[in-house]
XYZ file of C-alpha atoms in Angstrom:
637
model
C 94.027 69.354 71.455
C 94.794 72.395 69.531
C 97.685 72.394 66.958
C 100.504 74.993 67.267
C 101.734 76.089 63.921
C 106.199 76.249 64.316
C 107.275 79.969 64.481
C 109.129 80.991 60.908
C 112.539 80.867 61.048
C 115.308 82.136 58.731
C 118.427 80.181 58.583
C 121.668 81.770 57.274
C 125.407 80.058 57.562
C 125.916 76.366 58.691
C 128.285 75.487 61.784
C 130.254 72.383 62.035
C 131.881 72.652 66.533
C 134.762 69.447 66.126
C 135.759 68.802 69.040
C 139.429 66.333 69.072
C 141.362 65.033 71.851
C 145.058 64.782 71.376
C 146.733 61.042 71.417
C 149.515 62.272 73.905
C 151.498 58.691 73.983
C 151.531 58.595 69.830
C 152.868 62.202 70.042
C 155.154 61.651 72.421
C 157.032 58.625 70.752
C 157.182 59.931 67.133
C 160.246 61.316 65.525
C 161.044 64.853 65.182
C 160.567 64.996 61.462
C 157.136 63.560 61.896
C 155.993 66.082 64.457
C 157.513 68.917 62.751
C 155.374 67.836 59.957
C 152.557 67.173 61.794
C 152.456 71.133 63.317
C 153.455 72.589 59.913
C 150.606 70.989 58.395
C 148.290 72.028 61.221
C 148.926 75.412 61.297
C 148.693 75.547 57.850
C 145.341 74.236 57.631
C 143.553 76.189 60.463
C 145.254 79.306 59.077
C 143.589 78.774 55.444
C 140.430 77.877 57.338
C 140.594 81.416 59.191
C 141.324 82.778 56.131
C 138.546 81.500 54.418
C 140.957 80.149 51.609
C 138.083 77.518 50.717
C 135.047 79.843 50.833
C 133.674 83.633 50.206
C 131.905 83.759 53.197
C 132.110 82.274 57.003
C 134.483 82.090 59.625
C 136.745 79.889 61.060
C 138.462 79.351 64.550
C 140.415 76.881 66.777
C 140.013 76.631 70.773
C 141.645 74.987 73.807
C 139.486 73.179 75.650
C 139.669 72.458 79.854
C 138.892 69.177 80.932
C 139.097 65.687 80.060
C 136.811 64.883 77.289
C 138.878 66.949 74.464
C 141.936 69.611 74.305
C 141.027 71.378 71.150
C 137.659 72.606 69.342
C 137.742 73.985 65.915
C 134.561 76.136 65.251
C 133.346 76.429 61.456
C 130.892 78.977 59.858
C 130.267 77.851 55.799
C 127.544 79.162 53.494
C 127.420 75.809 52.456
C 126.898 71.665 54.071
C 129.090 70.288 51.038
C 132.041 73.343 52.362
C 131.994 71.750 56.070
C 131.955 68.227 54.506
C 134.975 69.078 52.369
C 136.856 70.944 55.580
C 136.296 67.638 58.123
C 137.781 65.306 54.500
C 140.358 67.832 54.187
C 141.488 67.860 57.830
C 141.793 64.061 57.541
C 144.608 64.682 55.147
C 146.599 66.193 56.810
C 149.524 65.023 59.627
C 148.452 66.149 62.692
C 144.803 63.891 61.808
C 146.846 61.051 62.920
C 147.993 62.361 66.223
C 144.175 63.466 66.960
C 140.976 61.601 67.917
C 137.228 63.331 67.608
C 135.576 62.920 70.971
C 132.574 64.991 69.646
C 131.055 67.002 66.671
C 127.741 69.567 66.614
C 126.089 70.322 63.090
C 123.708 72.999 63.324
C 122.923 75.972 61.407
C 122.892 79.898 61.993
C 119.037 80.725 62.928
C 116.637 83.509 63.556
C 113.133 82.689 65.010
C 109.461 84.662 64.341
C 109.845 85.292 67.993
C 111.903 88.477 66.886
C 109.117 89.417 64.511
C 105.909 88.032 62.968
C 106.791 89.935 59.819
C 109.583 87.124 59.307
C 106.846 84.854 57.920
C 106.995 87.206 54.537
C 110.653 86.524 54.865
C 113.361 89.084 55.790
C 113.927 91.414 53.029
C 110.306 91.940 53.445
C 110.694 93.360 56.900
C 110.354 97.199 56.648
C 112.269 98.092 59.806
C 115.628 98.554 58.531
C 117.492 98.203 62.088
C 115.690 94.732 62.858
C 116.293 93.591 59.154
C 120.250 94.691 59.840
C 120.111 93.137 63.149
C 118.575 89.766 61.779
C 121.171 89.733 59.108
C 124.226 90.258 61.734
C 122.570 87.235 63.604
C 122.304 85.002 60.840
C 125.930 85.762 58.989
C 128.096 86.455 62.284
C 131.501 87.258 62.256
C 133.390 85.301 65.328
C 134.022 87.187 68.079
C 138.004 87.989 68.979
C 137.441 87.560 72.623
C 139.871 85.073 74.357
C 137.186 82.707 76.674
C 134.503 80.335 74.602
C 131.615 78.357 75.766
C 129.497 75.840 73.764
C 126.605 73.839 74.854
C 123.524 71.796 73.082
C 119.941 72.296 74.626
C 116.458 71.802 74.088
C 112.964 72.875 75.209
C 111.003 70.794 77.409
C 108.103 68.698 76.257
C 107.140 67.344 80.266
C 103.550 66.748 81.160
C 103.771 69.653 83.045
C 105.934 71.965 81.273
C 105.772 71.745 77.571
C 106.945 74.521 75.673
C 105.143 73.139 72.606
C 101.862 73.284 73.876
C 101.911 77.133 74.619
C 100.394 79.683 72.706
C 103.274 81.637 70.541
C 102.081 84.733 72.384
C 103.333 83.269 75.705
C 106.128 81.844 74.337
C 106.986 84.975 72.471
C 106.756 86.475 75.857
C 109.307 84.450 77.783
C 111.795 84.803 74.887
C 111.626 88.470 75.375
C 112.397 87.763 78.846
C 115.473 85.628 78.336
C 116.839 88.379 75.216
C 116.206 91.106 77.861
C 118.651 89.299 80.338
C 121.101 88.767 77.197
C 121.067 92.729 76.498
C 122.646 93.276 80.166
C 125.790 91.478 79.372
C 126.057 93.285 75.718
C 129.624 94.261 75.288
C 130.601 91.507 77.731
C 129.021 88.448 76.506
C 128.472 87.325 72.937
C 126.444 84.857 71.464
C 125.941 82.865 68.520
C 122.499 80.883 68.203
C 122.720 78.049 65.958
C 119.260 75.515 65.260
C 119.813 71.839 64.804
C 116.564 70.348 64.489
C 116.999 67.306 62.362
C 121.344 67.825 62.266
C 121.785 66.823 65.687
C 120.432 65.488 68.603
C 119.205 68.597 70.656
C 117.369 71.405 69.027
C 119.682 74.442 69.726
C 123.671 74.773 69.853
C 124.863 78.065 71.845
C 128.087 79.370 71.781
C 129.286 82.349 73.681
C 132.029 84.451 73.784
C 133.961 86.551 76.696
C 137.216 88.292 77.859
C 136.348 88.263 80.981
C 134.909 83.859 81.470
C 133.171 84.523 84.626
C 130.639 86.851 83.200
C 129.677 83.766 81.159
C 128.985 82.450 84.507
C 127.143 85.180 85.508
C 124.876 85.396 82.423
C 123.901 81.599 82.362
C 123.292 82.075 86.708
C 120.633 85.297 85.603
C 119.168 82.909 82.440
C 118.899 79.540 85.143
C 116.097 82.060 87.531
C 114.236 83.335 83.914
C 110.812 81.179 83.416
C 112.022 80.223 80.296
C 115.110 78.293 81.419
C 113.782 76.926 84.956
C 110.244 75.803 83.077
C 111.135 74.967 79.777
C 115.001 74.517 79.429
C 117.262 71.362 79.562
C 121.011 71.360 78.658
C 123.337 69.437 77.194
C 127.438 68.957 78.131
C 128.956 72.188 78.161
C 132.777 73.032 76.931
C 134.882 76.160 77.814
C 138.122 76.885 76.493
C 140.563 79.900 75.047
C 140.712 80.546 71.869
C 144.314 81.053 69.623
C 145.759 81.987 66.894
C 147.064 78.925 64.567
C 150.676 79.974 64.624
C 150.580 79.034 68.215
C 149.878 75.483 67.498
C 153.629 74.403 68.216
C 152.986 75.951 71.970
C 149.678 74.308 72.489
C 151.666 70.703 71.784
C 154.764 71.638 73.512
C 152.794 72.581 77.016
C 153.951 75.927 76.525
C 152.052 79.124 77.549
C 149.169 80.594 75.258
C 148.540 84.097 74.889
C 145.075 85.169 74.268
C 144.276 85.142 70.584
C 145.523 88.580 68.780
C 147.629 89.576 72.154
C 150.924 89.095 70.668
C 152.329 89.158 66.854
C 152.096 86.085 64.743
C 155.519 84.684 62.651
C 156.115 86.051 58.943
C 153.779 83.427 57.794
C 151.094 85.255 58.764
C 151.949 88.396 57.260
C 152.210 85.974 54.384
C 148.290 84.758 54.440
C 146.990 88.097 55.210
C 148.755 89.413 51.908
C 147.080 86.638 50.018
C 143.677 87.672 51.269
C 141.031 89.284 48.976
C 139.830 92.931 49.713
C 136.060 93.216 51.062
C 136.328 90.112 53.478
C 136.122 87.842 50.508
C 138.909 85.027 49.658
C 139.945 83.589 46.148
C 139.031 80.216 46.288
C 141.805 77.364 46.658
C 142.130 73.967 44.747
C 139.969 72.150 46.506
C 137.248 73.643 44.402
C 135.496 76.620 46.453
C 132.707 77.657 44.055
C 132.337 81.686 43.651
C 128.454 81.035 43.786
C 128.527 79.043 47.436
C 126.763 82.066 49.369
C 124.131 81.578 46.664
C 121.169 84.186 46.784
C 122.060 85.187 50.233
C 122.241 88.543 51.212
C 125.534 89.937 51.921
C 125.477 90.833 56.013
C 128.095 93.603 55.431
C 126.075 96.296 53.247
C 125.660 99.415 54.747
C 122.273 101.099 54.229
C 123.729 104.370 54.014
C 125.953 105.915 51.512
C 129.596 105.597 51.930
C 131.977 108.505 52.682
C 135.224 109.138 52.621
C 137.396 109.306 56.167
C 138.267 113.476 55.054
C 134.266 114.036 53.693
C 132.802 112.321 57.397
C 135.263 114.302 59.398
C 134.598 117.899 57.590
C 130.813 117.078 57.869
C 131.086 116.312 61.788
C 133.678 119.164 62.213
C 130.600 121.235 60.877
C 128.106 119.635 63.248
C 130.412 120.734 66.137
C 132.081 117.230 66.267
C 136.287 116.838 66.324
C 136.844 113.072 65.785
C 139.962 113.170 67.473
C 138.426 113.512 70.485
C 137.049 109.719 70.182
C 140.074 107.633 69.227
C 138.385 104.585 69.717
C 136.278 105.859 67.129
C 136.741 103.307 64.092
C 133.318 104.087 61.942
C 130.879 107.191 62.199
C 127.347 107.832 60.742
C 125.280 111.365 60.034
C 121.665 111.184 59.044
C 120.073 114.779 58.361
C 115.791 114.683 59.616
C 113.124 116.973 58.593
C 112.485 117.170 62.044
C 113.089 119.946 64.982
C 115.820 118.865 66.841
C 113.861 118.667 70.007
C 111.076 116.583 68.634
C 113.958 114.267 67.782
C 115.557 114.152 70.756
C 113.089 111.668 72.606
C 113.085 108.853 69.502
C 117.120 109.261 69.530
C 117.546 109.087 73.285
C 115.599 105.985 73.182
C 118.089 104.255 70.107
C 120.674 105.659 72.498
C 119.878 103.827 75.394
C 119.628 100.209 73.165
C 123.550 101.486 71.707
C 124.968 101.448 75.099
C 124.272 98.056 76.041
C 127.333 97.545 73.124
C 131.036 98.475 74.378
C 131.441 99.249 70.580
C 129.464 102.608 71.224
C 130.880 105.851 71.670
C 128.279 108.843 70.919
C 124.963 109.002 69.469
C 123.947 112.627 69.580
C 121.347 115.458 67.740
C 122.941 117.764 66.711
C 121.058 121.409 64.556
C 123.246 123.468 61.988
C 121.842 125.647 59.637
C 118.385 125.002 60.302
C 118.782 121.126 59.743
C 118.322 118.581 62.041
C 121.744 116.019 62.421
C 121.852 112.503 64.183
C 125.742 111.679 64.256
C 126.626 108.150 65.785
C 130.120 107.051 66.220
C 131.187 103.240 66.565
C 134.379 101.270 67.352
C 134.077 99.181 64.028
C 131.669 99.316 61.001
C 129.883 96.263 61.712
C 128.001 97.670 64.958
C 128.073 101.347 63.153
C 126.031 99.130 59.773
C 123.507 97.375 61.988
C 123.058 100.707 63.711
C 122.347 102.923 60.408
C 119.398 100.960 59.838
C 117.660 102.362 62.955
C 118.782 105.650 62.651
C 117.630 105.682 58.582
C 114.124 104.886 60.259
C 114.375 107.874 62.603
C 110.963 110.421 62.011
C 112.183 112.868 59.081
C 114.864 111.447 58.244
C 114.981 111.582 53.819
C 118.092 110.189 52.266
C 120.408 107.545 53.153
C 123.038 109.642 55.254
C 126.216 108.841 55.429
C 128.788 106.806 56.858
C 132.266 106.224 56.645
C 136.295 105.371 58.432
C 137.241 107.463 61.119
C 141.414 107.764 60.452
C 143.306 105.667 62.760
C 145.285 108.161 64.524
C 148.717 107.127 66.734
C 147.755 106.949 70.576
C 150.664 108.862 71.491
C 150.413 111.834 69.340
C 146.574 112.146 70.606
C 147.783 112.191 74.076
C 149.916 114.613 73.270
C 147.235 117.052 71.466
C 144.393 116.424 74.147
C 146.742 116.488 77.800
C 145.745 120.083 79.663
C 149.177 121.603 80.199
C 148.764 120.888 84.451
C 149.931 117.233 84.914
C 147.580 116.008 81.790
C 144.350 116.071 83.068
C 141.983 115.876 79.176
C 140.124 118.902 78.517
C 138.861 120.163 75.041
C 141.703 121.207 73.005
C 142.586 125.031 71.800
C 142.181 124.800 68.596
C 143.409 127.773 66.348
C 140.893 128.972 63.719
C 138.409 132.153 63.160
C 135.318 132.301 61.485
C 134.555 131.374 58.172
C 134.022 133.853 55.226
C 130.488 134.364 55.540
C 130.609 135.247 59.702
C 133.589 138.070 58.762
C 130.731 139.482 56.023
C 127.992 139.562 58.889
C 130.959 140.990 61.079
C 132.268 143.570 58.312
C 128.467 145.035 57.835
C 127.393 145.353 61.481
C 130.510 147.351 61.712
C 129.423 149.596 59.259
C 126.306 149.920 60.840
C 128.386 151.340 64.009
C 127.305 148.267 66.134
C 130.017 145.964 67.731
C 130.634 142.883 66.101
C 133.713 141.406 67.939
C 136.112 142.517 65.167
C 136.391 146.275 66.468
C 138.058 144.796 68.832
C 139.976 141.755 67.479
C 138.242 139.883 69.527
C 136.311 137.066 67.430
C 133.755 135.653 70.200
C 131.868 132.356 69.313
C 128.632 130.956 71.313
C 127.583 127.409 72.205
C 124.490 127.091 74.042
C 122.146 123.767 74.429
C 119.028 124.129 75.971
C 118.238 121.961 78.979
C 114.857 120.580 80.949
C 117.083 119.668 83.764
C 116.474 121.450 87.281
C 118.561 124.551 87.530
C 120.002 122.956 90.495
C 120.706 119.563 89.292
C 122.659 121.640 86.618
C 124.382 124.316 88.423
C 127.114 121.899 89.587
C 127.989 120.475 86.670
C 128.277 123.597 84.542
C 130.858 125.175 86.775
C 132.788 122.085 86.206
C 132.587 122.129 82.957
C 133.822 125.934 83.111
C 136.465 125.184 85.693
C 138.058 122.697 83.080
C 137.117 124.907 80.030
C 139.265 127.839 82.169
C 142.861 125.875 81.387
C 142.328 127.134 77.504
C 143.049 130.704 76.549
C 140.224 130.454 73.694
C 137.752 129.975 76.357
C 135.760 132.990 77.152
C 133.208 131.788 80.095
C 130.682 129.184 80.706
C 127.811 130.053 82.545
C 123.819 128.571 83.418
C 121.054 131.098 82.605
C 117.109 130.823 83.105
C 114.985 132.242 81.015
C 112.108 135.067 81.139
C 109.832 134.563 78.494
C 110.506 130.640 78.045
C 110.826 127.883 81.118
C 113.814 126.400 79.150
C 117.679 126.538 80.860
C 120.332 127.464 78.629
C 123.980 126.545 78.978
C 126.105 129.544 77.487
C 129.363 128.713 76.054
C 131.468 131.698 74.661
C 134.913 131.313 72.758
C 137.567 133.058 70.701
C 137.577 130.292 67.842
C 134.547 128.825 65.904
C 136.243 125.317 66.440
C 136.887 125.854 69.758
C 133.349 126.346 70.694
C 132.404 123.507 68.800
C 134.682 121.132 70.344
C 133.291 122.431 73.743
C 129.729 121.237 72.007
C 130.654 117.652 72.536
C 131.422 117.717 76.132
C 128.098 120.253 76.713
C 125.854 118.282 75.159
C 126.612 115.291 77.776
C 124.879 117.900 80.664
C 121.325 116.100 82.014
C 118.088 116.435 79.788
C 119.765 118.903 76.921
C 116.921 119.060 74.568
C 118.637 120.920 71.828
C 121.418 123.148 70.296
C 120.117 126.777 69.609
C 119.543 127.639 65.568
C 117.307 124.342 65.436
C 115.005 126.286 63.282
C 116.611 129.107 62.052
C 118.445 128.789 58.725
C 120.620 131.627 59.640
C 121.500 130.765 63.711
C 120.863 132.095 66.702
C 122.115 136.215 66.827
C 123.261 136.107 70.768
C 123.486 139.843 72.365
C 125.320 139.376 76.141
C 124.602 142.448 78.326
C 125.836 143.468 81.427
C 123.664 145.720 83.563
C 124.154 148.632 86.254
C 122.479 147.176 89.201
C 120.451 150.096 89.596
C 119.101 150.135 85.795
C 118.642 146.000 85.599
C 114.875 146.828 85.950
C 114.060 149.549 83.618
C 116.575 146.987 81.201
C 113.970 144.470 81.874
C 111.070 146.406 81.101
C 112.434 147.590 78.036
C 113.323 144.461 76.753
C 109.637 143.875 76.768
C 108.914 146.431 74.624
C 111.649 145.208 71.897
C 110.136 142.025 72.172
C 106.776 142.941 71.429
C 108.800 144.769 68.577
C 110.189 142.120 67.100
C 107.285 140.122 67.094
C 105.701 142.024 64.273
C 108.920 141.531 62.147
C 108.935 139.030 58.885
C 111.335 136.351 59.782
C 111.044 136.714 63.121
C 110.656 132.805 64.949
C 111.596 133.416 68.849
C 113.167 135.838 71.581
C 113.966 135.313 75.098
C 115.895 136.935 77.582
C 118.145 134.359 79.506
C 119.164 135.374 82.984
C 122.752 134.469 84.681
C 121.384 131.952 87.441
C 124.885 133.451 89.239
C 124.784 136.725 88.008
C 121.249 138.210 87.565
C 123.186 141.906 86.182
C 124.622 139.304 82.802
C 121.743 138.731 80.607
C 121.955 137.350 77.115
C 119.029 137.832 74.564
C 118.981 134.983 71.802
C 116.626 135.921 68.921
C 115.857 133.248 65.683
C 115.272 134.030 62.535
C 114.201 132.349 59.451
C 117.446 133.734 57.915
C 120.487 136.017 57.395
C 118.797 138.731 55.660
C 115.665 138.720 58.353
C 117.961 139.386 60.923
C 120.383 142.056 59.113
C 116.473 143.792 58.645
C 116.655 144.153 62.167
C 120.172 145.273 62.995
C 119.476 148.230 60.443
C 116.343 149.502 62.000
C 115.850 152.613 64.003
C 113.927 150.676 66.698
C 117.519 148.421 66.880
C 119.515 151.738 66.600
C 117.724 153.691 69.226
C 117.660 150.452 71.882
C 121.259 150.234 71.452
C 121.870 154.392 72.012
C 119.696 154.257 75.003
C 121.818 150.860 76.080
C 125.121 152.898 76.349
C 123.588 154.830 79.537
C 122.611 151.861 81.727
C 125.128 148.928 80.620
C 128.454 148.117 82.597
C 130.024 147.531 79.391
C 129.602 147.491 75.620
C 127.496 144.498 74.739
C 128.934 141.601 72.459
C 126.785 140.327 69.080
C 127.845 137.316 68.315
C 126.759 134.096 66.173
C 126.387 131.137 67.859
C 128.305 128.070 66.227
């Protein structure tokens, strides 16, 4: 019979689940003074535990639990077996001990399995991936989940005659654990999990624990897992506990028979405020007299470093106000990341919609977009908290092109009323992009001041300061058409906003969504909400370290095809000039009279080349005779 070799596992913090029944009679016939004592003491010590008062690392946290068997469980992360040993001694000591009884313990520790990847056998910091290192290292040092419904339960894998899970090949195996993770990743952001190993600490091989709001989807998931192969074949269960999970302030409730609200639904007494003053920055805790050693985590590597550089809230939000990107407009936004590629942005687009995809499975994602500005290529990803945004930068960091680190940082926290207020459209508070004041910067007025001097309209003539957003788009024209003239309908409730419209275009067989506005920021806030239209593969200026020069045109009806022809003859024009990357004529899909030309360039000067030609000057002298109206050059943001 062949021998299988055990998949390599890594094993991170160690898990004590103590499960304690309450001796209702004893409570019920001891003095006041005693009880009072007893729920003092109580509260205190699950509060230091949650605190981590006797440790650096870990987690702590204290259940109810339905049913007859026990009415509270107290869950324990450590770094180290001795730190568990000393928490169950210290618990002893204390007053409520004597009015408790433990129906039931689990010792087990935090565990990730070769199944994930072979390259675990070199061990994890070997693994060159740097989003499946992250995401081992979130699985193996786990913070405990806030959500108000818990669920433990033991199991094991079969070893029947028929159906031993031993006996397969680790390809197969691997296979069915794929399976089962790919029915886990449709509950993400509803269900939780922590995976603990017991082999040798218990007597069944795996503890789970999972964690919910909303305690039927637990139901659900474990329904969907019962149907997989590797449950129905090769999975048998031990006793399974649910209960809600509280804060320890709420102790006195739990023994009066009192009402408990859902743990962090309501605000704690002063002596909270107290503990959380007494807590050490970075998630860290000093360590108490019971003799916490500094060195427990040993050489284990910290879960919480980010493998990007860190950033300042004000340095993150300039650098995605530059990509296009107001912050504000994602309040739930608690953590955001920018990586800059070598790439073009719509080679990128395909590897980032895929990470995209995987993101949304988590409720703690808001936007992963590509985003091009001055010729550079810019993945931004915003996340509710930094722990999904730091297991997230190491996927991104591994994106094609990408050199550096990026950057990630806080998002401020900004009061929900006062965003309301700035984002409500001014009908009845329907959300729309905000107007937001603002021309453009120094360098744009320059561009501006010389085209004017050249005699050729610039916007500023005028007063009239017109920025362009336009994304590119594989969609169907059709499949698009609706959506853009929502877009525009909503844009319309904002003076700043110029016109959205769809064009085709004539030398290309791209779409382009054209976004024109009075303010730079304007237009770029109007970015975020275009770049959510089907299949956009792209902003414009991708490859131009200058931008996009747009010209808009509208036609007499009766010269749109000598207009036509001669653009043809510009274009084979500019085709011989140094700098020059691409030209197209776009065509109003509504309008076929409004045309917009959108010419690249390697960079500023390239393009000013061609404003002060002859072959420029004469196409815009012979313009004057068949256009409706003077045509508008202006840079695209």
């Amino acid at each position: 019979m062949t021998r299988r070799d055990a998949p390599a596992t890594e094993e991170g913090w160690y898990a004590l689940h103590d499960f304690r029944r309450i001796d209702w009679d004893a409570w019920r016939e001891a003095p006041d003074n005693e009880r009072d004592r007893a729920l003092a003491e109580g509260v205190e010590f699950l509060r230091d535990r949650e605190n981590l008062s006797d440790a650096e690392q870990g987690g702590s946290a204290v259940f109810t639990v339905a049913g007859h068997e026990a009415d509270i469980m107290v869950l324990h992360l450590r770094p180290q077996t001795e730190q568990l040993d000393r928490i169950e001694r210290a618990f002893e000591h204390t007053a409520l001990a004597g009015f408790t009884e433990r129906t039931d313990s689990y010792v087990s520790v935090t565990e990730i399995s070769g199944y994930v990847t072979e390259e675990l056998e070199a061990g994890i910091e070997n693994i060159e991936d740097d989003g499946t290192r992250n995401y081992m290292l979130q699985r193996l040092y786990p913070s405990i989940p806030d959500a108000e419904h818990v669920c433990f339960y033991p199991m094991d894998k079969r070893r029947d005659p028929e159906y031993n899970w031993y006996d397969l090949p680790f390809d197969e195996r691997a296979d069915l654990i794929s399976g089962h993770g790919d029915i886990g990743r449709e509950y993400a952001g509803k269900v939780t999990q922590i995976i603990t190993g017991s082999m040798g600490f218990d007597d069944h091989e795996w503890g789970v624990t999972l964690f919910a709001d909303d305690p039927t989807e637990i139901k659900h998931l474990l329904a969907d897992m019962r149907f997989d192969p590797s449950s129905s074949r090769y999975a048998e269960f031990g006793r399974f506990r649910f209960g809600r999970r509280f804060a320890p302030e709420h102790l006195p409730e739990l023994f009066a028979g009192e009402p408990l609200p859902a743990y962090g639904s309501t605000d704690v007494e002063a002596a909270t405020t107290d503990a959380e003053e007494s807590e050490p920055d970075d998630g860290g805790a000093e360590t108490d007299d019971e003799g916490g050693d500094s060195d427990d985590s040993g050489d284990r590597p910290d879960p919480g470093t980010p493998p990007h550089d860190a950033a300042t809230t004000e340095e993150l939000e300039e650098e995605l106000r530059r990509l296009g990107i107001d912050a504000s407009e994602y309040p739930d936004a608690g953590f955001g990341l920018v990586f800059y590629s070598d790439e073009n942005a719509e080679a990128l687009v395909d590897e980032v919609d895929g990470l995209r995809g995987n993101f949304e499975h988590y409720d703690t994602h808001l936007l992963t977009s590509v985003r091009a500005h001055a010729g550079r290529t810019a993945v931004v990803s915003l996340w509710k908290n930094e722990r999904a945004a730091n297991t997230a930068s190491g996927f991104l960091g591994d994106l094609a092109g990408v050199d550096g680190d990026g950057i990630g940082g806080p998002l401020a926290d900004r009061d929900a009323a006062e965003r309301a207020d700035t984002t409500a459209a001014d009908d009845g508070g329907d959300t729309a992009p905000p107007e937001v004041e603002g021309t453009g910067d120094e360098a744009d007025d320059d561009i501006r001041g010389e085209l004017s001097d050249l005699d050729i309209y610039a916007g500023k003539p005028h007063g009239e300061d017109v920025y362009a957003m336009v994304l590119y788009s594989e969609a169907d024209t059709d499949d698009l058409r609706e959506e853009v003239e929502s877009l525009s309908g909503g844009f319309d409730r904002y003076d700043t906003h110029v016109g959205t419209s769809l064009y085709e275009g004539t030398a290309t067989d791209r779409a382009a969504v054209v976004s024109l506005w009075e303010t730079r920021d304007a237009a770029d806030t109007a970015g975020d909400y275009l770049s959510d239209l089907p299949d956009i593969v792209g902003r414009a200026g991708e490859e131009s370290t200058f931008g996009t020069m747009g010209m808009f045109y509208t036609v007499k009806p009766e010269h749109r095809e000598d207009f036509v022809d001669h653009f043809g003859t510009v274009g084979e024009m500019l085709g011989d000039m140094d700098g020059h990357i691409e030209t197209d004529l776009m065509v109003n899909v509504d309008d076929e009279n409004d045309m917009f030309i959108a010419s690249q360039w390697e960079d500023r000067e390239d393009a000013m080349d061609f404003f002060r030609s002859d072959a420029f000057r004469d196409t815009v002298q012979w313009g004057r005779d068949i256009l409706a109206d003077r045509p508008r050059h202006v840079f695209l943001a």
